[in-house]
Amino acid sequence: MPQTLKRIITPEGYVARLAPVLPPSTEELFEYERTMLAEKRLAPVEMFDRFLKKLPASGLFILLPPQPAPVANLDWNELMARMEWSGKIGKNFLASQHLADLREAPTVPTVLPDVEDGRARLNIAPSVSREAIAHEGREDYTLWRGYIHTLLFTMVLAHHGLDLLGSRCHARYVPFLYLSDGKPALSSYWGDYVLPRWGAPSCGSQLVA
């Protein structure tokens, strides 16, 4: 009997064969994101027109509006209330005055290219992920980046929480976004924990028009 090479079929591969999923086109993704940002009163729909000819041809990208104020001066209670999942409104558990960013906040519209939403870094301590992201020449997420990503694609939280390594709470704690009792929530770590359903998102160098 001839020998054959056994190949492992993953659960995702099995489901994909049952119901293949056609990813949205670059144009569809662009229109969805800018329309959603306008509906959430975060950016006029025409703000990102300048990027129409510069959008990445593949992979996930995020349209990032300018951060309206330093992270400590933003009303995170109001911002999280704009986020919704399965009919439940988002909740903030952090005091804004204790928040700080480790990288400069964007003052103009930008696009985050080559986004990895953190599922590749599950079960890894935040400190280890931060070193690995820097070593790969990528950029970690600030709170603003994570907030915009999650506002646009809240379904990510049903899979895992997002460690926002580019920001801090009380100088050394890592903020994160997750589902708390089924609702989107913003909180922070009190330690460098390794958790199976938390991961650090990252992106390539941001694009500026």
Short mmCIF file of C-alpha atoms in Angstrom, two decimals:
data_model
loop_
_atom_site.label_atom_id
_atom_site.label_comp_id
_atom_site.label_asym_id
_atom_site.label_seq_id
_atom_site.Cartn_x
_atom_site.Cartn_y
_atom_site.Cartn_z
CA MET A 1 0.00 0.00 0.00
CA PRO A 2 1.55 3.37 -0.98
CA GLN A 3 2.47 5.70 1.84
CA THR A 4 0.71 9.06 2.03
CA LEU A 5 1.67 12.17 3.94
CA LYS A 6 -0.87 12.91 6.66
CA ARG A 7 -1.70 16.58 6.91
CA ILE A 8 -3.30 18.09 9.99
CA ILE A 9 -6.60 19.85 9.28
CA THR A 10 -7.28 22.56 11.84
CA PRO A 11 -10.79 23.39 13.09
CA GLU A 12 -10.55 26.69 11.22
CA GLY A 13 -9.59 24.88 8.03
CA TYR A 14 -12.53 22.51 8.40
CA VAL A 15 -15.02 25.37 8.85
CA ALA A 16 -13.47 27.29 5.95
CA ARG A 17 -14.18 24.34 3.65
CA LEU A 18 -17.82 24.27 4.76
CA ALA A 19 -18.40 27.97 4.28
CA PRO A 20 -15.50 29.79 2.59
CA VAL A 21 -15.28 33.43 3.63
CA LEU A 22 -14.50 36.10 1.08
CA PRO A 23 -12.60 38.93 2.82
CA PRO A 24 -13.76 42.51 2.24
CA SER A 25 -11.91 44.41 -0.45
CA THR A 26 -9.60 47.30 0.41
CA GLU A 27 -12.28 49.73 -0.77
CA GLU A 28 -15.01 48.05 1.28
CA LEU A 29 -12.85 48.11 4.41
CA PHE A 30 -12.03 51.79 3.84
CA GLU A 31 -15.69 52.75 3.39
CA TYR A 32 -16.80 50.76 6.42
CA GLU A 33 -14.19 52.30 8.72
CA ARG A 34 -14.65 55.92 7.68
CA THR A 35 -18.45 55.62 7.84
CA MET A 36 -18.28 54.08 11.31
CA LEU A 37 -15.91 56.81 12.56
CA ALA A 38 -18.30 59.46 11.26
CA GLU A 39 -21.28 57.78 12.92
CA LYS A 40 -19.39 57.68 16.23
CA ARG A 41 -18.55 61.41 15.91
CA LEU A 42 -14.81 60.81 15.79
CA ALA A 43 -13.97 61.96 12.26
CA PRO A 44 -15.84 63.54 9.33
CA VAL A 45 -16.28 61.05 6.52
CA GLU A 46 -14.02 63.05 4.17
CA MET A 47 -11.07 63.15 6.62
CA PHE A 48 -9.38 60.12 5.06
CA ASP A 49 -9.97 60.94 1.37
CA ARG A 50 -6.26 61.81 1.07
CA PHE A 51 -5.39 58.14 1.68
CA LEU A 52 -7.51 56.68 -1.11
CA LYS A 53 -4.48 56.12 -3.38
CA LYS A 54 -2.19 55.00 -0.53
CA LEU A 55 -4.15 52.21 1.15
CA PRO A 56 -2.43 48.86 1.73
CA ALA A 57 -3.49 46.30 -0.89
CA SER A 58 -3.70 43.44 1.62
CA GLY A 59 -4.00 42.77 5.32
CA LEU A 60 -5.93 44.72 7.93
CA PHE A 61 -5.46 48.47 8.23
CA ILE A 62 -7.02 50.93 10.68
CA LEU A 63 -8.00 54.52 9.88
CA LEU A 64 -6.80 56.51 12.88
CA PRO A 65 -8.24 59.99 13.56
CA PRO A 66 -6.05 62.54 15.36
CA GLN A 67 -6.08 62.07 19.11
CA PRO A 68 -8.10 65.10 20.28
CA ALA A 69 -6.16 65.63 23.53
CA PRO A 70 -3.47 64.02 25.69
CA VAL A 71 -4.67 60.64 26.90
CA ALA A 72 -5.01 61.91 30.49
CA ASN A 73 -7.35 64.69 29.34
CA LEU A 74 -9.76 62.51 27.37
CA ASP A 75 -13.15 61.56 28.81
CA TRP A 76 -12.83 57.78 28.73
CA ASN A 77 -16.22 57.29 30.35
CA GLU A 78 -17.86 59.05 27.42
CA LEU A 79 -15.61 57.42 24.82
CA MET A 80 -16.26 53.90 26.11
CA ALA A 81 -19.99 54.62 26.14
CA ARG A 82 -19.78 54.92 22.33
CA MET A 83 -18.69 51.28 22.14
CA GLU A 84 -21.29 48.51 22.10
CA TRP A 85 -21.32 44.73 21.89
CA SER A 86 -24.44 42.56 21.77
CA GLY A 87 -26.55 45.44 23.04
CA LYS A 88 -24.25 46.20 25.99
CA ILE A 89 -22.58 49.62 26.34
CA GLY A 90 -18.86 49.95 27.07
CA LYS A 91 -17.52 50.77 30.53
CA ASN A 92 -14.36 52.53 31.77
CA PHE A 93 -12.69 51.48 35.03
CA LEU A 94 -9.67 53.81 34.88
CA ALA A 95 -9.13 57.33 36.20
CA SER A 96 -8.03 59.42 33.22
CA GLN A 97 -5.55 61.55 35.18
CA HIS A 98 -3.38 58.48 35.79
CA LEU A 99 -3.01 57.62 32.09
CA ALA A 100 0.03 58.39 29.95
CA ASP A 101 1.31 57.45 26.48
CA LEU A 102 4.81 56.12 25.79
CA ARG A 103 4.76 57.38 22.21
CA GLU A 104 3.68 60.68 20.67
CA ALA A 105 -0.06 60.96 20.01
CA PRO A 106 -1.11 61.57 16.37
CA THR A 107 -2.11 65.15 15.60
CA VAL A 108 -3.10 64.40 11.99
CA PRO A 109 -5.06 61.55 10.38
CA THR A 110 -2.98 58.42 9.89
CA VAL A 111 -3.43 54.83 8.75
CA LEU A 112 -2.12 51.87 10.74
CA PRO A 113 -0.99 49.25 8.17
CA ASP A 114 -0.22 45.54 8.55
CA VAL A 115 -2.27 45.22 11.73
CA GLU A 116 -1.96 42.10 13.90
CA ASP A 117 -4.72 42.22 16.50
CA GLY A 118 -2.89 40.35 19.27
CA ARG A 119 -4.05 36.81 18.63
CA ALA A 120 -0.50 35.91 17.57
CA ARG A 121 0.76 36.92 21.05
CA LEU A 122 -1.74 35.22 23.34
CA ASN A 123 -0.39 33.73 26.56
CA ILE A 124 2.69 35.99 26.50
CA ALA A 125 3.64 38.46 29.22
CA PRO A 126 3.24 42.12 28.15
CA SER A 127 6.92 42.86 28.80
CA VAL A 128 7.98 39.99 26.51
CA SER A 129 5.54 41.09 23.79
CA ARG A 130 6.81 44.66 23.91
CA GLU A 131 10.41 43.57 23.37
CA ALA A 132 9.39 41.23 20.55
CA ILE A 133 7.32 43.88 18.77
CA ALA A 134 10.21 46.36 18.89
CA HIS A 135 12.66 43.69 17.70
CA GLU A 136 10.41 42.99 14.70
CA GLY A 137 10.42 46.67 13.74
CA ARG A 138 6.72 47.01 14.47
CA GLU A 139 4.79 49.43 16.70
CA ASP A 140 2.70 48.57 19.74
CA TYR A 141 -0.72 50.02 20.42
CA THR A 142 -1.39 53.07 22.54
CA LEU A 143 -4.75 53.39 24.26
CA TRP A 144 -6.05 55.58 21.42
CA ARG A 145 -5.00 53.07 18.77
CA GLY A 146 -6.58 50.22 20.70
CA TYR A 147 -9.76 52.19 21.30
CA ILE A 148 -10.24 53.04 17.61
CA HIS A 149 -9.46 49.46 16.53
CA THR A 150 -11.93 48.05 19.04
CA LEU A 151 -14.59 50.63 18.27
CA LEU A 152 -14.42 49.60 14.60
CA PHE A 153 -14.12 45.87 15.24
CA THR A 154 -15.56 45.22 18.68
CA MET A 155 -15.90 41.53 17.82
CA VAL A 156 -12.19 41.10 18.51
CA LEU A 157 -12.95 41.26 22.23
CA ALA A 158 -15.09 38.12 21.95
CA HIS A 159 -11.87 36.31 21.04
CA HIS A 160 -9.32 37.97 23.32
CA GLY A 161 -8.43 41.06 25.33
CA LEU A 162 -6.00 43.65 23.95
CA ASP A 163 -2.87 44.66 25.90
CA LEU A 164 -2.14 48.30 25.02
CA LEU A 165 1.61 48.35 25.54
CA GLY A 166 2.17 51.90 24.26
CA SER A 167 0.33 53.44 27.22
CA ARG A 168 0.49 53.20 31.00
CA CYS A 169 -1.76 53.70 34.01
CA HIS A 170 -0.13 54.86 37.27
CA ALA A 171 3.19 54.99 35.35
CA ARG A 172 3.75 51.20 35.20
CA TYR A 173 0.46 49.33 34.72
CA VAL A 174 -0.61 48.22 31.22
CA PRO A 175 -4.12 49.28 30.13
CA PHE A 176 -6.22 46.75 28.28
CA LEU A 177 -9.57 46.38 26.53
CA TYR A 178 -11.69 43.28 27.14
CA LEU A 179 -15.23 42.03 27.75
CA SER A 180 -16.49 42.40 31.32
CA ASP A 181 -19.82 40.64 31.88
CA GLY A 182 -20.31 40.77 28.13
CA LYS A 183 -19.68 44.51 27.74
CA PRO A 184 -16.57 46.23 26.33
CA ALA A 185 -14.41 47.52 29.16
CA LEU A 186 -11.19 49.45 29.78
CA SER A 187 -9.04 48.51 32.75
CA SER A 188 -5.35 47.83 33.55
CA TYR A 189 -2.98 45.10 34.81
CA TRP A 190 -1.37 45.26 38.23
CA GLY A 191 1.34 42.82 37.11
CA ASP A 192 3.16 41.34 34.12
CA TYR A 193 0.71 38.46 33.74
CA VAL A 194 0.70 35.63 31.20
CA LEU A 195 -2.93 35.04 30.23
CA PRO A 196 -4.28 32.70 27.53
CA ARG A 197 -6.95 35.12 26.29
CA TRP A 198 -4.95 38.35 26.29
CA GLY A 199 -2.52 39.48 23.58
CA ALA A 200 -0.69 42.62 22.44
CA PRO A 201 -1.76 44.08 19.06
CA SER A 202 0.79 45.75 16.81
CA CYS A 203 1.12 47.37 13.39
CA GLY A 204 3.63 48.53 10.81
CA SER A 205 4.87 52.12 10.72
CA GLN A 206 1.87 54.45 10.49
CA LEU A 207 1.12 56.08 7.15
CA VAL A 208 0.79 59.85 6.95
CA ALA A 209 -0.70 61.56 3.87
#
